[in-house]
Amino acid sequence: MPLVTEEIKANAEVYYGDEICQERSKFLLKEVGLPNGLLPLKDMVECGYVKETGFVWLKQKKKTEHKFDTVGKLVSYATEVTAYVEPNKIKKLTGVKTRELLLWITLSDITVDDPPTGKITFKTPAGLSMTFPVSAFQVAEPQLPPAPAKEVVKGEAKEDNGPVKVVAAATVTAAPPTTVAPGAATAQEVKEA
């Protein structure tokens, strides 16, 4: 039974396609103060966020597993992952399990210490918890190449790979006509005197 209904989708920001879902999920994690590599899903088909309640869902084509090498943990992500997010926390998490010895253990809550200590804690529904360094779940964000600068020439834009240049960008407007009282000096006459 799907956890995300059409009623929930009606009140949510919904995105379709792997590229935008990857971008939005990393952005959301970062926005709530969690490491951006926490949910490394593959081939996502849909994701959504209900801002009023904090409900989030991520759907992928098939179940995937990911090993966080720095902490030596294997994690399984179901085709549908849901949770409620708030600053520094994920609550009521579904669809995520971690491998402990020969068992798959369901994770239900994830918390980053506030004030920051560099630790992240994972909890199970049974109350067990594991703490790791936040850095183990952080991934480097790709640096985007700088956008080409534009050169402005008399109101036209030209593409250029150098720094921004402004050439003849001044706008000249005519001053409104002024009425000068008979016998009064104009500003130009005062300057000349």
PDB file of C-alpha atoms in Angstrom:
ATOM      1  CA  MET A   1       0.000   0.000   0.000  1.00  0.00           C
ATOM      2  CA  PRO A   2       1.548   3.339  -0.988  1.00  0.00           C
ATOM      3  CA  LEU A   3       2.073   5.823   1.829  1.00  0.00           C
ATOM      4  CA  VAL A   4       1.726   8.853  -0.433  1.00  0.00           C
ATOM      5  CA  THR A   5      -1.869   9.479  -1.463  1.00  0.00           C
ATOM      6  CA  GLU A   6      -3.278  11.861  -4.052  1.00  0.00           C
ATOM      7  CA  GLU A   7      -4.647  13.939  -1.156  1.00  0.00           C
ATOM      8  CA  ILE A   8      -1.121  14.416   0.216  1.00  0.00           C
ATOM      9  CA  LYS A   9       0.236  15.243  -3.244  1.00  0.00           C
ATOM     10  CA  ALA A  10      -2.425  17.928  -3.674  1.00  0.00           C
ATOM     11  CA  ASN A  11      -0.823  19.941  -0.823  1.00  0.00           C
ATOM     12  CA  ALA A  12       2.801  19.292  -1.764  1.00  0.00           C
ATOM     13  CA  GLU A  13       5.650  20.430  -3.964  1.00  0.00           C
ATOM     14  CA  VAL A  14       6.066  17.400  -6.252  1.00  0.00           C
ATOM     15  CA  TYR A  15       8.977  16.785  -8.626  1.00  0.00           C
ATOM     16  CA  TYR A  16       9.452  14.082 -11.263  1.00  0.00           C
ATOM     17  CA  GLY A  17      12.685  12.712 -12.718  1.00  0.00           C
ATOM     18  CA  ASP A  18      16.005  11.665 -11.232  1.00  0.00           C
ATOM     19  CA  GLU A  19      17.983  14.853 -11.836  1.00  0.00           C
ATOM     20  CA  ILE A  20      15.538  17.276 -10.208  1.00  0.00           C
ATOM     21  CA  CYS A  21      14.717  14.835  -7.384  1.00  0.00           C
ATOM     22  CA  GLN A  22      18.436  14.413  -6.574  1.00  0.00           C
ATOM     23  CA  GLU A  23      18.849  18.179  -6.497  1.00  0.00           C
ATOM     24  CA  ARG A  24      15.732  18.822  -4.387  1.00  0.00           C
ATOM     25  CA  SER A  25      16.448  16.052  -1.860  1.00  0.00           C
ATOM     26  CA  LYS A  26      19.993  17.329  -1.259  1.00  0.00           C
ATOM     27  CA  PHE A  27      18.705  20.895  -0.995  1.00  0.00           C
ATOM     28  CA  LEU A  28      16.041  19.883   1.536  1.00  0.00           C
ATOM     29  CA  LEU A  29      18.529  17.949   3.684  1.00  0.00           C
ATOM     30  CA  LYS A  30      20.872  20.927   3.675  1.00  0.00           C
ATOM     31  CA  GLU A  31      18.010  23.328   4.428  1.00  0.00           C
ATOM     32  CA  VAL A  32      17.007  21.426   7.588  1.00  0.00           C
ATOM     33  CA  GLY A  33      20.619  21.083   8.781  1.00  0.00           C
ATOM     34  CA  LEU A  34      21.298  17.457   7.815  1.00  0.00           C
ATOM     35  CA  PRO A  35      24.187  16.106   5.714  1.00  0.00           C
ATOM     36  CA  ASN A  36      23.385  16.133   1.987  1.00  0.00           C
ATOM     37  CA  GLY A  37      24.576  12.555   1.388  1.00  0.00           C
ATOM     38  CA  LEU A  38      22.205  10.959   3.875  1.00  0.00           C
ATOM     39  CA  LEU A  39      19.744   9.650   1.264  1.00  0.00           C
ATOM     40  CA  PRO A  40      21.797   8.467  -1.753  1.00  0.00           C
ATOM     41  CA  LEU A  41      18.908   7.037  -3.755  1.00  0.00           C
ATOM     42  CA  LYS A  42      19.328   6.077  -7.400  1.00  0.00           C
ATOM     43  CA  ASP A  43      16.986   6.439 -10.385  1.00  0.00           C
ATOM     44  CA  MET A  44      14.423   8.498  -8.497  1.00  0.00           C
ATOM     45  CA  VAL A  45      11.116   8.906 -10.275  1.00  0.00           C
ATOM     46  CA  GLU A  46       9.314  11.198  -7.843  1.00  0.00           C
ATOM     47  CA  CYS A  47       9.863  13.245  -4.719  1.00  0.00           C
ATOM     48  CA  GLY A  48       7.678  15.591  -2.765  1.00  0.00           C
ATOM     49  CA  TYR A  49       7.521  17.847   0.258  1.00  0.00           C
ATOM     50  CA  VAL A  50       4.541  19.136   2.241  1.00  0.00           C
ATOM     51  CA  LYS A  51       5.954  22.268   3.840  1.00  0.00           C
ATOM     52  CA  GLU A  52       3.136  22.699   6.392  1.00  0.00           C
ATOM     53  CA  THR A  53       3.687  19.272   7.991  1.00  0.00           C
ATOM     54  CA  GLY A  54       7.291  18.514   7.023  1.00  0.00           C
ATOM     55  CA  PHE A  55       6.246  15.295   5.265  1.00  0.00           C
ATOM     56  CA  VAL A  56       8.723  14.166   2.601  1.00  0.00           C
ATOM     57  CA  TRP A  57       8.735  11.231   0.203  1.00  0.00           C
ATOM     58  CA  LEU A  58      11.224   9.878  -2.290  1.00  0.00           C
ATOM     59  CA  LYS A  59      10.389   7.175  -4.840  1.00  0.00           C
ATOM     60  CA  GLN A  60      12.964   5.259  -6.844  1.00  0.00           C
ATOM     61  CA  LYS A  61      12.623   2.622  -9.571  1.00  0.00           C
ATOM     62  CA  LYS A  62      13.999  -0.217  -7.466  1.00  0.00           C
ATOM     63  CA  LYS A  63      15.356  -0.894  -3.983  1.00  0.00           C
ATOM     64  CA  THR A  64      19.024   0.087  -3.608  1.00  0.00           C
ATOM     65  CA  GLU A  65      21.837  -0.483  -1.148  1.00  0.00           C
ATOM     66  CA  HIS A  66      24.622   1.947  -0.325  1.00  0.00           C
ATOM     67  CA  LYS A  67      27.737   1.456   1.774  1.00  0.00           C
ATOM     68  CA  PHE A  68      28.977   4.421   3.757  1.00  0.00           C
ATOM     69  CA  ASP A  69      32.640   3.471   3.619  1.00  0.00           C
ATOM     70  CA  THR A  70      33.949   5.827   6.296  1.00  0.00           C
ATOM     71  CA  VAL A  71      31.740   4.198   8.948  1.00  0.00           C
ATOM     72  CA  GLY A  72      31.501   0.759   7.332  1.00  0.00           C
ATOM     73  CA  LYS A  73      27.691   0.641   7.269  1.00  0.00           C
ATOM     74  CA  LEU A  74      25.538  -0.899   4.568  1.00  0.00           C
ATOM     75  CA  VAL A  75      22.133   0.764   4.221  1.00  0.00           C
ATOM     76  CA  SER A  76      19.118  -0.398   2.218  1.00  0.00           C
ATOM     77  CA  TYR A  77      16.615   2.038   0.701  1.00  0.00           C
ATOM     78  CA  ALA A  78      13.164   0.734  -0.342  1.00  0.00           C
ATOM     79  CA  THR A  79      11.415   1.943  -3.498  1.00  0.00           C
ATOM     80  CA  GLU A  80       9.519   4.444  -1.344  1.00  0.00           C
ATOM     81  CA  VAL A  81      11.166   6.353   1.513  1.00  0.00           C
ATOM     82  CA  THR A  82       9.039   8.651   3.671  1.00  0.00           C
ATOM     83  CA  ALA A  83       9.688  10.839   6.708  1.00  0.00           C
ATOM     84  CA  TYR A  84       8.819  14.002   8.565  1.00  0.00           C
ATOM     85  CA  VAL A  85      11.611  16.578   8.612  1.00  0.00           C
ATOM     86  CA  GLU A  86      12.245  19.490  10.938  1.00  0.00           C
ATOM     87  CA  PRO A  87      15.413  21.394  11.794  1.00  0.00           C
ATOM     88  CA  ASN A  88      18.234  18.904  12.502  1.00  0.00           C
ATOM     89  CA  LYS A  89      15.839  15.907  12.557  1.00  0.00           C
ATOM     90  CA  ILE A  90      14.161  13.238  10.494  1.00  0.00           C
ATOM     91  CA  LYS A  91      11.283  11.528  12.314  1.00  0.00           C
ATOM     92  CA  LYS A  92       8.967   8.620  11.477  1.00  0.00           C
ATOM     93  CA  LEU A  93      11.357   7.416   8.769  1.00  0.00           C
ATOM     94  CA  THR A  94      10.155   4.492   6.653  1.00  0.00           C
ATOM     95  CA  GLY A  95      11.904   2.484   3.929  1.00  0.00           C
ATOM     96  CA  VAL A  96      15.448   2.664   5.357  1.00  0.00           C
ATOM     97  CA  LYS A  97      17.307  -0.219   7.026  1.00  0.00           C
ATOM     98  CA  THR A  98      20.895  -0.790   8.111  1.00  0.00           C
ATOM     99  CA  ARG A  99      22.792  -4.064   8.229  1.00  0.00           C
ATOM    100  CA  GLU A 100      23.982  -5.137  11.700  1.00  0.00           C
ATOM    101  CA  LEU A 101      25.757  -8.508  11.745  1.00  0.00           C
ATOM    102  CA  LEU A 102      23.279 -10.761   9.907  1.00  0.00           C
ATOM    103  CA  LEU A 103      20.143  -8.684  10.468  1.00  0.00           C
ATOM    104  CA  TRP A 104      18.551  -5.732   8.707  1.00  0.00           C
ATOM    105  CA  ILE A 105      17.498  -3.171  11.324  1.00  0.00           C
ATOM    106  CA  THR A 106      14.841  -0.545  10.517  1.00  0.00           C
ATOM    107  CA  LEU A 107      15.788   3.076  11.179  1.00  0.00           C
ATOM    108  CA  SER A 108      13.090   5.445  12.433  1.00  0.00           C
ATOM    109  CA  ASP A 109      14.784   8.697  13.496  1.00  0.00           C
ATOM    110  CA  ILE A 110      17.917  10.631  12.561  1.00  0.00           C
ATOM    111  CA  THR A 111      19.158  13.599  14.586  1.00  0.00           C
ATOM    112  CA  VAL A 112      22.090  15.987  14.223  1.00  0.00           C
ATOM    113  CA  ASP A 113      23.222  17.472  17.528  1.00  0.00           C
ATOM    114  CA  ASP A 114      22.176  21.064  18.170  1.00  0.00           C
ATOM    115  CA  PRO A 115      24.338  22.939  19.031  1.00  0.00           C
ATOM    116  CA  PRO A 116      26.603  21.224  16.484  1.00  0.00           C
ATOM    117  CA  THR A 117      29.064  18.700  17.892  1.00  0.00           C
ATOM    118  CA  GLY A 118      29.804  16.994  14.569  1.00  0.00           C
ATOM    119  CA  LYS A 119      27.731  13.926  15.539  1.00  0.00           C
ATOM    120  CA  ILE A 120      24.653  12.357  13.951  1.00  0.00           C
ATOM    121  CA  THR A 121      22.487   9.789  15.763  1.00  0.00           C
ATOM    122  CA  PHE A 122      20.354   7.070  14.143  1.00  0.00           C
ATOM    123  CA  LYS A 123      17.542   5.468  16.177  1.00  0.00           C
ATOM    124  CA  THR A 124      15.512   2.312  15.689  1.00  0.00           C
ATOM    125  CA  PRO A 125      11.853   1.791  16.641  1.00  0.00           C
ATOM    126  CA  ALA A 126      13.096  -0.444  19.512  1.00  0.00           C
ATOM    127  CA  GLY A 127      15.022   2.489  21.004  1.00  0.00           C
ATOM    128  CA  LEU A 128      18.541   1.398  20.029  1.00  0.00           C
ATOM    129  CA  SER A 129      20.794   4.147  18.715  1.00  0.00           C
ATOM    130  CA  MET A 130      24.097   4.556  16.893  1.00  0.00           C
ATOM    131  CA  THR A 131      26.161   7.748  16.668  1.00  0.00           C
ATOM    132  CA  PHE A 132      28.624   8.629  13.901  1.00  0.00           C
ATOM    133  CA  PRO A 133      30.492  11.688  12.601  1.00  0.00           C
ATOM    134  CA  VAL A 134      28.290  13.928  10.426  1.00  0.00           C
ATOM    135  CA  SER A 135      31.132  14.139   7.887  1.00  0.00           C
ATOM    136  CA  ALA A 136      30.635  10.441   7.019  1.00  0.00           C
ATOM    137  CA  PHE A 137      27.313  11.343   5.378  1.00  0.00           C
ATOM    138  CA  GLN A 138      28.371  14.583   3.692  1.00  0.00           C
ATOM    139  CA  VAL A 139      29.188  14.554  -0.028  1.00  0.00           C
ATOM    140  CA  ALA A 140      31.056  17.237  -1.908  1.00  0.00           C
ATOM    141  CA  GLU A 141      28.760  19.314  -4.061  1.00  0.00           C
ATOM    142  CA  PRO A 142      29.921  19.734  -7.660  1.00  0.00           C
ATOM    143  CA  GLN A 143      31.244  23.173  -8.488  1.00  0.00           C
ATOM    144  CA  LEU A 144      29.255  24.728 -11.299  1.00  0.00           C
ATOM    145  CA  PRO A 145      31.297  26.538 -13.955  1.00  0.00           C
ATOM    146  CA  PRO A 146      30.830  30.301 -13.825  1.00  0.00           C
ATOM    147  CA  ALA A 147      28.196  31.645 -16.178  1.00  0.00           C
ATOM    148  CA  PRO A 148      29.626  33.636 -19.081  1.00  0.00           C
ATOM    149  CA  ALA A 149      29.737  37.358 -18.391  1.00  0.00           C
ATOM    150  CA  LYS A 150      27.775  39.718 -20.601  1.00  0.00           C
ATOM    151  CA  GLU A 151      29.141  42.849 -22.195  1.00  0.00           C
ATOM    152  CA  VAL A 152      26.630  45.659 -22.501  1.00  0.00           C
ATOM    153  CA  VAL A 153      27.072  47.888 -25.538  1.00  0.00           C
ATOM    154  CA  LYS A 154      24.445  50.573 -26.076  1.00  0.00           C
ATOM    155  CA  GLY A 155      21.655  48.458 -24.608  1.00  0.00           C
ATOM    156  CA  GLU A 156      22.683  45.191 -26.309  1.00  0.00           C
ATOM    157  CA  ALA A 157      24.136  42.167 -24.487  1.00  0.00           C
ATOM    158  CA  LYS A 158      27.080  40.220 -25.907  1.00  0.00           C
ATOM    159  CA  GLU A 159      28.467  36.917 -24.558  1.00  0.00           C
ATOM    160  CA  ASP A 160      32.014  37.069 -23.229  1.00  0.00           C
ATOM    161  CA  ASN A 161      34.111  34.682 -21.158  1.00  0.00           C
ATOM    162  CA  GLY A 162      35.866  37.436 -19.203  1.00  0.00           C
ATOM    163  CA  PRO A 163      34.690  39.565 -16.314  1.00  0.00           C
ATOM    164  CA  VAL A 164      31.622  41.752 -16.632  1.00  0.00           C
ATOM    165  CA  LYS A 165      32.318  44.849 -18.716  1.00  0.00           C
ATOM    166  CA  VAL A 166      30.027  47.826 -19.067  1.00  0.00           C
ATOM    167  CA  VAL A 167      30.582  49.903 -22.183  1.00  0.00           C
ATOM    168  CA  ALA A 168      28.488  53.011 -22.922  1.00  0.00           C
ATOM    169  CA  ALA A 169      25.802  51.950 -20.492  1.00  0.00           C
ATOM    170  CA  ALA A 170      24.944  55.469 -19.324  1.00  0.00           C
ATOM    171  CA  THR A 171      21.409  56.566 -19.975  1.00  0.00           C
ATOM    172  CA  VAL A 172      20.860  60.206 -20.862  1.00  0.00           C
ATOM    173  CA  THR A 173      17.502  61.719 -20.081  1.00  0.00           C
ATOM    174  CA  ALA A 174      16.412  65.202 -20.924  1.00  0.00           C
ATOM    175  CA  ALA A 175      15.772  67.473 -17.980  1.00  0.00           C
ATOM    176  CA  PRO A 176      12.302  68.960 -17.808  1.00  0.00           C
ATOM    177  CA  PRO A 177      12.072  72.536 -19.063  1.00  0.00           C
ATOM    178  CA  THR A 178      12.659  75.121 -16.359  1.00  0.00           C
ATOM    179  CA  THR A 179      10.991  78.465 -16.057  1.00  0.00           C
ATOM    180  CA  VAL A 180      13.293  81.265 -14.952  1.00  0.00           C
ATOM    181  CA  ALA A 181      11.845  84.425 -13.482  1.00  0.00           C
ATOM    182  CA  PRO A 182      12.809  87.600 -15.358  1.00  0.00           C
ATOM    183  CA  GLY A 183      16.047  89.005 -13.982  1.00  0.00           C
ATOM    184  CA  ALA A 184      16.956  85.770 -12.066  1.00  0.00           C
ATOM    185  CA  ALA A 185      20.265  84.088 -12.785  1.00  0.00           C
ATOM    186  CA  THR A 186      20.302  80.533 -14.133  1.00  0.00           C
ATOM    187  CA  ALA A 187      22.493  77.808 -12.616  1.00  0.00           C
ATOM    188  CA  GLN A 188      24.837  78.055 -15.624  1.00  0.00           C
ATOM    189  CA  GLU A 189      25.227  81.829 -15.174  1.00  0.00           C
ATOM    190  CA  VAL A 190      26.007  81.370 -11.452  1.00  0.00           C
ATOM    191  CA  LYS A 191      28.748  78.807 -12.279  1.00  0.00           C
ATOM    192  CA  GLU A 192      30.299  81.125 -14.855  1.00  0.00           C
ATOM    193  CA  ALA A 193      30.374  84.097 -12.447  1.00  0.00           C
TER     194      ALA A 193
END
